[in-house]
């Protein structure tokens, strides 16, 4: 019994040490991505995902890197994958950015509405929804959304 306890304790220690290493790798990937070293950042994201397929932030960073490089379709695929597996706010945020940056404002409104069903009163989603409405010259809707945002 004592040996089983020790084995269990050591296993827990090993697994708990793996996560901080992935977190450190993620911070390194973020730094590289923001320093225009995006290929290296993507490689680290792949390494993180290989270590933990549920490390959603690594997927989101990959999606953002592709978006920054104007690889819109790759970016959308990644954000959709995360959203389909887990309704993750950061994935919705990234997907909204892609649609706004590519002037797909109608699609941005749909995404914002979907995200707001899950994350009601999320100020980021409300602001981006107002921006999309404004870009479509739907000024009354945009003002209404901004008023809702101010009430949050």
PDB file of N, CA and C in Angstrom, residues 51-143:
ATOM      1  N   UNK A  51       1.855  18.150 -26.429  1.00  0.00           N
ATOM      2  CA  UNK A  51       1.933  17.821 -25.007  1.00  0.00           C
ATOM      3  C   UNK A  51       0.591  17.850 -24.303  1.00  0.00           C
ATOM      4  N   UNK A  52      -0.317  18.675 -24.791  1.00  0.00           N
ATOM      5  CA  UNK A  52      -1.649  18.803 -24.186  1.00  0.00           C
ATOM      6  C   UNK A  52      -2.616  19.275 -25.264  1.00  0.00           C
ATOM      7  N   UNK A  53      -3.375  18.336 -25.796  1.00  0.00           N
ATOM      8  CA  UNK A  53      -4.285  18.665 -26.906  1.00  0.00           C
ATOM      9  C   UNK A  53      -5.437  19.567 -26.478  1.00  0.00           C
ATOM     10  N   UNK A  54      -5.561  19.834 -25.187  1.00  0.00           N
ATOM     11  CA  UNK A  54      -6.614  20.723 -24.692  1.00  0.00           C
ATOM     12  C   UNK A  54      -6.059  22.081 -24.252  1.00  0.00           C
ATOM     13  N   UNK A  55      -4.866  22.396 -24.676  1.00  0.00           N
ATOM     14  CA  UNK A  55      -4.254  23.681 -24.332  1.00  0.00           C
ATOM     15  C   UNK A  55      -4.780  24.718 -25.328  1.00  0.00           C
ATOM     16  N   UNK A  56      -5.981  25.222 -25.038  1.00  0.00           N
ATOM     17  CA  UNK A  56      -6.722  26.069 -25.978  1.00  0.00           C
ATOM     18  C   UNK A  56      -5.992  27.347 -26.346  1.00  0.00           C
ATOM     19  N   UNK A  57      -5.242  27.909 -25.411  1.00  0.00           N
ATOM     20  CA  UNK A  57      -4.530  29.154 -25.707  1.00  0.00           C
ATOM     21  C   UNK A  57      -3.491  28.967 -26.812  1.00  0.00           C
ATOM     22  N   UNK A  58      -2.903  27.777 -26.903  1.00  0.00           N
ATOM     23  CA  UNK A  58      -1.938  27.518 -27.977  1.00  0.00           C
ATOM     24  C   UNK A  58      -2.639  27.516 -29.334  1.00  0.00           C
ATOM     25  N   UNK A  59      -3.830  26.938 -29.381  1.00  0.00           N
ATOM     26  CA  UNK A  59      -4.607  26.967 -30.627  1.00  0.00           C
ATOM     27  C   UNK A  59      -4.962  28.409 -31.003  1.00  0.00           C
ATOM     28  N   UNK A  60      -5.427  29.161 -30.011  1.00  0.00           N
ATOM     29  CA  UNK A  60      -5.834  30.549 -30.276  1.00  0.00           C
ATOM     30  C   UNK A  60      -4.638  31.372 -30.760  1.00  0.00           C
ATOM     31  N   UNK A  61      -3.485  31.164 -30.147  1.00  0.00           N
ATOM     32  CA  UNK A  61      -2.299  31.887 -30.603  1.00  0.00           C
ATOM     33  C   UNK A  61      -1.964  31.511 -32.046  1.00  0.00           C
ATOM     34  N   UNK A  62      -2.070  30.219 -32.383  1.00  0.00           N
ATOM     35  CA  UNK A  62      -1.852  29.800 -33.773  1.00  0.00           C
ATOM     36  C   UNK A  62      -2.823  30.523 -34.710  1.00  0.00           C
ATOM     37  N   UNK A  63      -4.081  30.564 -34.320  1.00  0.00           N
ATOM     38  CA  UNK A  63      -5.077  31.244 -35.141  1.00  0.00           C
ATOM     39  C   UNK A  63      -4.762  32.711 -35.319  1.00  0.00           C
ATOM     40  N   UNK A  64      -4.322  33.348 -34.261  1.00  0.00           N
ATOM     41  CA  UNK A  64      -3.971  34.767 -34.342  1.00  0.00           C
ATOM     42  C   UNK A  64      -2.732  34.983 -35.220  1.00  0.00           C
ATOM     43  N   UNK A  65      -1.749  34.108 -35.090  1.00  0.00           N
ATOM     44  CA  UNK A  65      -0.548  34.236 -35.923  1.00  0.00           C
ATOM     45  C   UNK A  65      -0.925  34.136 -37.398  1.00  0.00           C
ATOM     46  N   UNK A  66      -1.751  33.154 -37.726  1.00  0.00           N
ATOM     47  CA  UNK A  66      -2.193  33.031 -39.122  1.00  0.00           C
ATOM     48  C   UNK A  66      -2.948  34.288 -39.568  1.00  0.00           C
ATOM     49  N   UNK A  67      -3.753  34.837 -38.680  1.00  0.00           N
ATOM     50  CA  UNK A  67      -4.491  36.061 -39.026  1.00  0.00           C
ATOM     51  C   UNK A  67      -3.528  37.227 -39.240  1.00  0.00           C
ATOM     52  N   UNK A  68      -2.545  37.371 -38.373  1.00  0.00           N
ATOM     53  CA  UNK A  68      -1.574  38.456 -38.537  1.00  0.00           C
ATOM     54  C   UNK A  68      -0.821  38.325 -39.853  1.00  0.00           C
ATOM     55  N   UNK A  69      -0.632  37.080 -40.294  1.00  0.00           N
ATOM     56  CA  UNK A  69       0.049  36.828 -41.567  1.00  0.00           C
ATOM     57  C   UNK A  69      -0.925  36.802 -42.745  1.00  0.00           C
ATOM     58  N   UNK A  70      -2.155  37.194 -42.479  1.00  0.00           N
ATOM     59  CA  UNK A  70      -3.219  37.252 -43.498  1.00  0.00           C
ATOM     60  C   UNK A  70      -3.519  35.894 -44.130  1.00  0.00           C
ATOM     61  N   UNK A  71      -3.326  34.846 -43.365  1.00  0.00           N
ATOM     62  CA  UNK A  71      -3.704  33.490 -43.782  1.00  0.00           C
ATOM     63  C   UNK A  71      -5.083  33.225 -43.176  1.00  0.00           C
ATOM     64  N   UNK A  72      -6.050  33.949 -43.729  1.00  0.00           N
ATOM     65  CA  UNK A  72      -7.387  34.015 -43.140  1.00  0.00           C
ATOM     66  C   UNK A  72      -8.046  32.640 -43.017  1.00  0.00           C
ATOM     67  N   UNK A  73      -7.960  31.829 -44.058  1.00  0.00           N
ATOM     68  CA  UNK A  73      -8.638  30.530 -44.031  1.00  0.00           C
ATOM     69  C   UNK A  73      -8.056  29.615 -42.961  1.00  0.00           C
ATOM     70  N   UNK A  74      -6.731  29.593 -42.847  1.00  0.00           N
ATOM     71  CA  UNK A  74      -6.099  28.781 -41.801  1.00  0.00           C
ATOM     72  C   UNK A  74      -6.532  29.265 -40.424  1.00  0.00           C
ATOM     73  N   UNK A  75      -6.585  30.564 -40.278  1.00  0.00           N
ATOM     74  CA  UNK A  75      -6.993  31.152 -39.009  1.00  0.00           C
ATOM     75  C   UNK A  75      -8.424  30.749 -38.658  1.00  0.00           C
ATOM     76  N   UNK A  76      -9.313  30.866 -39.622  1.00  0.00           N
ATOM     77  CA  UNK A  76     -10.721  30.501 -39.393  1.00  0.00           C
ATOM     78  C   UNK A  76     -10.865  29.032 -39.009  1.00  0.00           C
ATOM     79  N   UNK A  77     -10.115  28.169 -39.688  1.00  0.00           N
ATOM     80  CA  UNK A  77     -10.187  26.732 -39.389  1.00  0.00           C
ATOM     81  C   UNK A  77      -9.822  26.480 -37.931  1.00  0.00           C
ATOM     82  N   UNK A  78      -8.771  27.109 -37.470  1.00  0.00           N
ATOM     83  CA  UNK A  78      -8.335  26.898 -36.089  1.00  0.00           C
ATOM     84  C   UNK A  78      -9.358  27.446 -35.103  1.00  0.00           C
ATOM     85  N   UNK A  79      -9.828  28.664 -35.326  1.00  0.00           N
ATOM     86  CA  UNK A  79     -10.814  29.226 -34.406  1.00  0.00           C
ATOM     87  C   UNK A  79     -12.085  28.388 -34.387  1.00  0.00           C
ATOM     88  N   UNK A  80     -12.526  27.931 -35.546  1.00  0.00           N
ATOM     89  CA  UNK A  80     -13.726  27.080 -35.598  1.00  0.00           C
ATOM     90  C   UNK A  80     -13.512  25.769 -34.861  1.00  0.00           C
ATOM     91  N   UNK A  81     -12.319  25.204 -34.994  1.00  0.00           N
ATOM     92  CA  UNK A  81     -12.004  23.952 -34.301  1.00  0.00           C
ATOM     93  C   UNK A  81     -12.130  24.128 -32.792  1.00  0.00           C
ATOM     94  N   UNK A  82     -11.573  25.209 -32.284  1.00  0.00           N
ATOM     95  CA  UNK A  82     -11.645  25.461 -30.839  1.00  0.00           C
ATOM     96  C   UNK A  82     -13.088  25.704 -30.414  1.00  0.00           C
ATOM     97  N   UNK A  83     -13.803  26.515 -31.167  1.00  0.00           N
ATOM     98  CA  UNK A  83     -15.193  26.827 -30.819  1.00  0.00           C
ATOM     99  C   UNK A  83     -16.057  25.576 -30.857  1.00  0.00           C
ATOM    100  N   UNK A  84     -15.817  24.691 -31.813  1.00  0.00           N
ATOM    101  CA  UNK A  84     -16.597  23.457 -31.894  1.00  0.00           C
ATOM    102  C   UNK A  84     -16.309  22.507 -30.738  1.00  0.00           C
ATOM    103  N   UNK A  85     -15.082  22.537 -30.224  1.00  0.00           N
ATOM    104  CA  UNK A  85     -14.719  21.646 -29.120  1.00  0.00           C
ATOM    105  C   UNK A  85     -15.027  22.264 -27.764  1.00  0.00           C
ATOM    106  N   UNK A  86     -14.810  23.552 -27.671  1.00  0.00           N
ATOM    107  CA  UNK A  86     -15.026  24.270 -26.410  1.00  0.00           C
ATOM    108  C   UNK A  86     -15.409  25.697 -26.775  1.00  0.00           C
ATOM    109  N   UNK A  87     -16.479  26.142 -26.282  1.00  0.00           N
ATOM    110  CA  UNK A  87     -16.947  27.506 -26.580  1.00  0.00           C
ATOM    111  C   UNK A  87     -16.056  28.510 -25.838  1.00  0.00           C
ATOM    112  N   UNK A  88     -14.841  28.669 -26.326  1.00  0.00           N
ATOM    113  CA  UNK A  88     -13.809  29.451 -25.656  1.00  0.00           C
ATOM    114  C   UNK A  88     -13.872  30.906 -26.109  1.00  0.00           C
ATOM    115  N   UNK A  89     -13.986  31.804 -25.143  1.00  0.00           N
ATOM    116  CA  UNK A  89     -14.158  33.228 -25.443  1.00  0.00           C
ATOM    117  C   UNK A  89     -13.029  33.776 -26.316  1.00  0.00           C
ATOM    118  N   UNK A  90     -11.796  33.382 -26.036  1.00  0.00           N
ATOM    119  CA  UNK A  90     -10.674  33.908 -26.815  1.00  0.00           C
ATOM    120  C   UNK A  90     -10.736  33.474 -28.277  1.00  0.00           C
ATOM    121  N   UNK A  91     -11.297  32.293 -28.532  1.00  0.00           N
ATOM    122  CA  UNK A  91     -11.449  31.837 -29.919  1.00  0.00           C
ATOM    123  C   UNK A  91     -12.503  32.678 -30.639  1.00  0.00           C
ATOM    124  N   UNK A  92     -13.597  32.985 -29.942  1.00  0.00           N
ATOM    125  CA  UNK A  92     -14.601  33.876 -30.539  1.00  0.00           C
ATOM    126  C   UNK A  92     -13.988  35.251 -30.818  1.00  0.00           C
ATOM    127  N   UNK A  93     -13.193  35.738 -29.892  1.00  0.00           N
ATOM    128  CA  UNK A  93     -12.560  37.044 -30.064  1.00  0.00           C
ATOM    129  C   UNK A  93     -11.649  37.046 -31.294  1.00  0.00           C
ATOM    130  N   UNK A  94     -10.847  36.009 -31.432  1.00  0.00           N
ATOM    131  CA  UNK A  94      -9.972  35.912 -32.598  1.00  0.00           C
ATOM    132  C   UNK A  94     -10.751  35.810 -33.895  1.00  0.00           C
ATOM    133  N   UNK A  95     -11.808  35.011 -33.874  1.00  0.00           N
ATOM    134  CA  UNK A  95     -12.629  34.847 -35.076  1.00  0.00           C
ATOM    135  C   UNK A  95     -13.312  36.168 -35.446  1.00  0.00           C
ATOM    136  N   UNK A  96     -13.767  36.895 -34.445  1.00  0.00           N
ATOM    137  CA  UNK A  96     -14.351  38.219 -34.695  1.00  0.00           C
ATOM    138  C   UNK A  96     -13.332  39.148 -35.348  1.00  0.00           C
ATOM    139  N   UNK A  97     -12.116  39.147 -34.831  1.00  0.00           N
ATOM    140  CA  UNK A  97     -11.078  39.999 -35.417  1.00  0.00           C
ATOM    141  C   UNK A  97     -10.852  39.653 -36.884  1.00  0.00           C
ATOM    142  N   UNK A  98     -10.773  38.362 -37.191  1.00  0.00           N
ATOM    143  CA  UNK A  98     -10.550  37.952 -38.583  1.00  0.00           C
ATOM    144  C   UNK A  98     -11.644  38.506 -39.484  1.00  0.00           C
ATOM    145  N   UNK A  99     -12.886  38.376 -39.059  1.00  0.00           N
ATOM    146  CA  UNK A  99     -13.991  38.834 -39.913  1.00  0.00           C
ATOM    147  C   UNK A  99     -14.020  40.356 -40.027  1.00  0.00           C
ATOM    148  N   UNK A 100     -13.688  41.050 -38.965  1.00  0.00           N
ATOM    149  CA  UNK A 100     -13.638  42.518 -39.031  1.00  0.00           C
ATOM    150  C   UNK A 100     -12.464  42.962 -39.904  1.00  0.00           C
ATOM    151  N   UNK A 101     -11.296  42.341 -39.722  1.00  0.00           N
ATOM    152  CA  UNK A 101     -10.113  42.722 -40.504  1.00  0.00           C
ATOM    153  C   UNK A 101     -10.294  42.443 -41.992  1.00  0.00           C
ATOM    154  N   UNK A 102     -11.140  41.465 -42.320  1.00  0.00           N
ATOM    155  CA  UNK A 102     -11.368  41.130 -43.735  1.00  0.00           C
ATOM    156  C   UNK A 102     -12.653  41.773 -44.259  1.00  0.00           C
ATOM    157  N   UNK A 103     -13.202  42.688 -43.492  1.00  0.00           N
ATOM    158  CA  UNK A 103     -14.415  43.439 -43.856  1.00  0.00           C
ATOM    159  C   UNK A 103     -15.637  42.552 -44.068  1.00  0.00           C
ATOM    160  N   UNK A 104     -15.666  41.411 -43.416  1.00  0.00           N
ATOM    161  CA  UNK A 104     -16.842  40.531 -43.432  1.00  0.00           C
ATOM    162  C   UNK A 104     -17.719  40.886 -42.229  1.00  0.00           C
ATOM    163  N   UNK A 105     -18.304  42.064 -42.289  1.00  0.00           N
ATOM    164  CA  UNK A 105     -19.014  42.600 -41.131  1.00  0.00           C
ATOM    165  C   UNK A 105     -20.291  41.834 -40.805  1.00  0.00           C
ATOM    166  N   UNK A 106     -20.992  41.338 -41.803  1.00  0.00           N
ATOM    167  CA  UNK A 106     -22.199  40.531 -41.540  1.00  0.00           C
ATOM    168  C   UNK A 106     -21.827  39.263 -40.772  1.00  0.00           C
ATOM    169  N   UNK A 107     -20.748  38.633 -41.202  1.00  0.00           N
ATOM    170  CA  UNK A 107     -20.282  37.423 -40.505  1.00  0.00           C
ATOM    171  C   UNK A 107     -19.833  37.779 -39.089  1.00  0.00           C
ATOM    172  N   UNK A 108     -19.192  38.917 -38.936  1.00  0.00           N
ATOM    173  CA  UNK A 108     -18.766  39.362 -37.610  1.00  0.00           C
ATOM    174  C   UNK A 108     -19.972  39.539 -36.687  1.00  0.00           C
ATOM    175  N   UNK A 109     -21.058  40.094 -37.217  1.00  0.00           N
ATOM    176  CA  UNK A 109     -22.276  40.248 -36.410  1.00  0.00           C
ATOM    177  C   UNK A 109     -22.819  38.895 -35.969  1.00  0.00           C
ATOM    178  N   UNK A 110     -22.812  37.914 -36.873  1.00  0.00           N
ATOM    179  CA  UNK A 110     -23.288  36.571 -36.522  1.00  0.00           C
ATOM    180  C   UNK A 110     -22.435  35.956 -35.415  1.00  0.00           C
ATOM    181  N   UNK A 111     -21.127  36.099 -35.554  1.00  0.00           N
ATOM    182  CA  UNK A 111     -20.210  35.548 -34.553  1.00  0.00           C
ATOM    183  C   UNK A 111     -20.403  36.250 -33.217  1.00  0.00           C
ATOM    184  N   UNK A 112     -20.531  37.565 -33.248  1.00  0.00           N
ATOM    185  CA  UNK A 112     -20.745  38.319 -32.010  1.00  0.00           C
ATOM    186  C   UNK A 112     -22.032  37.876 -31.331  1.00  0.00           C
ATOM    187  N   UNK A 113     -23.092  37.710 -32.103  1.00  0.00           N
ATOM    188  CA  UNK A 113     -24.363  37.255 -31.523  1.00  0.00           C
ATOM    189  C   UNK A 113     -24.221  35.869 -30.900  1.00  0.00           C
ATOM    190  N   UNK A 114     -23.526  34.975 -31.601  1.00  0.00           N
ATOM    191  CA  UNK A 114     -23.307  33.626 -31.070  1.00  0.00           C
ATOM    192  C   UNK A 114     -22.500  33.680 -29.772  1.00  0.00           C
ATOM    193  N   UNK A 115     -21.451  34.477 -29.773  1.00  0.00           N
ATOM    194  CA  UNK A 115     -20.603  34.602 -28.586  1.00  0.00           C
ATOM    195  C   UNK A 115     -21.367  35.225 -27.420  1.00  0.00           C
ATOM    196  N   UNK A 116     -22.202  36.218 -27.723  1.00  0.00           N
ATOM    197  CA  UNK A 116     -22.955  36.889 -26.660  1.00  0.00           C
ATOM    198  C   UNK A 116     -24.038  35.996 -26.056  1.00  0.00           C
ATOM    199  N   UNK A 117     -24.486  34.991 -26.791  1.00  0.00           N
ATOM    200  CA  UNK A 117     -25.413  34.019 -26.199  1.00  0.00           C
ATOM    201  C   UNK A 117     -24.728  33.222 -25.095  1.00  0.00           C
ATOM    202  N   UNK A 118     -23.449  32.970 -25.277  1.00  0.00           N
ATOM    203  CA  UNK A 118     -22.681  32.191 -24.307  1.00  0.00           C
ATOM    204  C   UNK A 118     -22.070  33.096 -23.241  1.00  0.00           C
ATOM    205  N   UNK A 119     -21.625  34.259 -23.657  1.00  0.00           N
ATOM    206  CA  UNK A 119     -20.977  35.223 -22.760  1.00  0.00           C
ATOM    207  C   UNK A 119     -21.746  36.539 -22.793  1.00  0.00           C
ATOM    208  N   UNK A 120     -22.946  36.559 -22.184  1.00  0.00           N
ATOM    209  CA  UNK A 120     -23.754  37.784 -22.231  1.00  0.00           C
ATOM    210  C   UNK A 120     -23.019  38.961 -21.569  1.00  0.00           C
ATOM    211  N   UNK A 121     -23.187  40.104 -22.129  1.00  0.00           N
ATOM    212  CA  UNK A 121     -22.619  41.352 -21.610  1.00  0.00           C
ATOM    213  C   UNK A 121     -21.094  41.387 -21.668  1.00  0.00           C
ATOM    214  N   UNK A 122     -20.482  40.529 -22.473  1.00  0.00           N
ATOM    215  CA  UNK A 122     -19.035  40.576 -22.653  1.00  0.00           C
ATOM    216  C   UNK A 122     -18.704  41.870 -23.399  1.00  0.00           C
ATOM    217  N   UNK A 123     -17.935  42.726 -22.758  1.00  0.00           N
ATOM    218  CA  UNK A 123     -17.685  44.056 -23.312  1.00  0.00           C
ATOM    219  C   UNK A 123     -16.893  44.014 -24.622  1.00  0.00           C
ATOM    220  N   UNK A 124     -15.979  43.075 -24.751  1.00  0.00           N
ATOM    221  CA  UNK A 124     -15.200  42.956 -25.989  1.00  0.00           C
ATOM    222  C   UNK A 124     -16.114  42.589 -27.147  1.00  0.00           C
ATOM    223  N   UNK A 125     -16.996  41.619 -26.919  1.00  0.00           N
ATOM    224  CA  UNK A 125     -17.904  41.193 -27.984  1.00  0.00           C
ATOM    225  C   UNK A 125     -18.898  42.296 -28.339  1.00  0.00           C
ATOM    226  N   UNK A 126     -19.376  43.008 -27.335  1.00  0.00           N
ATOM    227  CA  UNK A 126     -20.297  44.112 -27.602  1.00  0.00           C
ATOM    228  C   UNK A 126     -19.612  45.211 -28.416  1.00  0.00           C
ATOM    229  N   UNK A 127     -18.400  45.541 -28.047  1.00  0.00           N
ATOM    230  CA  UNK A 127     -17.675  46.594 -28.762  1.00  0.00           C
ATOM    231  C   UNK A 127     -17.416  46.200 -30.221  1.00  0.00           C
ATOM    232  N   UNK A 128     -17.030  44.954 -30.434  1.00  0.00           N
ATOM    233  CA  UNK A 128     -16.769  44.508 -31.810  1.00  0.00           C
ATOM    234  C   UNK A 128     -18.064  44.396 -32.609  1.00  0.00           C
ATOM    235  N   UNK A 129     -19.147  44.053 -31.936  1.00  0.00           N
ATOM    236  CA  UNK A 129     -20.442  44.021 -32.616  1.00  0.00           C
ATOM    237  C   UNK A 129     -20.839  45.440 -33.034  1.00  0.00           C
ATOM    238  N   UNK A 130     -20.613  46.408 -32.144  1.00  0.00           N
ATOM    239  CA  UNK A 130     -20.915  47.805 -32.478  1.00  0.00           C
ATOM    240  C   UNK A 130     -20.049  48.276 -33.646  1.00  0.00           C
ATOM    241  N   UNK A 131     -18.790  47.873 -33.651  1.00  0.00           N
ATOM    242  CA  UNK A 131     -17.889  48.256 -34.745  1.00  0.00           C
ATOM    243  C   UNK A 131     -18.373  47.676 -36.071  1.00  0.00           C
ATOM    244  N   UNK A 132     -18.778  46.404 -36.055  1.00  0.00           N
ATOM    245  CA  UNK A 132     -19.283  45.775 -37.286  1.00  0.00           C
ATOM    246  C   UNK A 132     -20.557  46.465 -37.758  1.00  0.00           C
ATOM    247  N   UNK A 133     -21.460  46.762 -36.827  1.00  0.00           N
ATOM    248  CA  UNK A 133     -22.705  47.457 -37.189  1.00  0.00           C
ATOM    249  C   UNK A 133     -22.409  48.830 -37.774  1.00  0.00           C
ATOM    250  N   UNK A 134     -21.498  49.529 -37.151  1.00  0.00           N
ATOM    251  CA  UNK A 134     -21.119  50.854 -37.640  1.00  0.00           C
ATOM    252  C   UNK A 134     -20.507  50.767 -39.040  1.00  0.00           C
ATOM    253  N   UNK A 135     -19.681  49.761 -39.262  1.00  0.00           N
ATOM    254  CA  UNK A 135     -19.057  49.585 -40.580  1.00  0.00           C
ATOM    255  C   UNK A 135     -20.081  49.283 -41.661  1.00  0.00           C
ATOM    256  N   UNK A 136     -21.200  48.684 -41.263  1.00  0.00           N
ATOM    257  CA  UNK A 136     -22.294  48.414 -42.203  1.00  0.00           C
ATOM    258  C   UNK A 136     -23.243  49.610 -42.323  1.00  0.00           C
ATOM    259  N   UNK A 137     -22.873  50.701 -41.663  1.00  0.00           N
ATOM    260  CA  UNK A 137     -23.684  51.922 -41.644  1.00  0.00           C
ATOM    261  C   UNK A 137     -25.040  51.702 -40.976  1.00  0.00           C
ATOM    262  N   UNK A 138     -25.077  50.744 -40.070  1.00  0.00           N
ATOM    263  CA  UNK A 138     -26.275  50.498 -39.254  1.00  0.00           C
ATOM    264  C   UNK A 138     -26.087  51.274 -37.946  1.00  0.00           C
ATOM    265  N   UNK A 139     -26.202  52.574 -38.067  1.00  0.00           N
ATOM    266  CA  UNK A 139     -25.846  53.459 -36.968  1.00  0.00           C
ATOM    267  C   UNK A 139     -26.774  53.320 -35.769  1.00  0.00           C
ATOM    268  N   UNK A 140     -28.064  53.153 -36.000  1.00  0.00           N
ATOM    269  CA  UNK A 140     -28.990  52.993 -34.874  1.00  0.00           C
ATOM    270  C   UNK A 140     -28.653  51.740 -34.076  1.00  0.00           C
ATOM    271  N   UNK A 141     -28.373  50.653 -34.780  1.00  0.00           N
ATOM    272  CA  UNK A 141     -27.998  49.407 -34.101  1.00  0.00           C
ATOM    273  C   UNK A 141     -26.691  49.590 -33.342  1.00  0.00           C
ATOM    274  N   UNK A 142     -25.752  50.270 -33.958  1.00  0.00           N
ATOM    275  CA  UNK A 142     -24.460  50.508 -33.324  1.00  0.00           C
ATOM    276  C   UNK A 142     -24.619  51.324 -32.044  1.00  0.00           C
ATOM    277  N   UNK A 143     -25.436  52.362 -32.103  1.00  0.00           N
ATOM    278  CA  UNK A 143     -25.682  53.196 -30.913  1.00  0.00           C
ATOM    279  C   UNK A 143     -26.365  52.380 -29.826  1.00  0.00           C
TER     280      UNK A 143
END
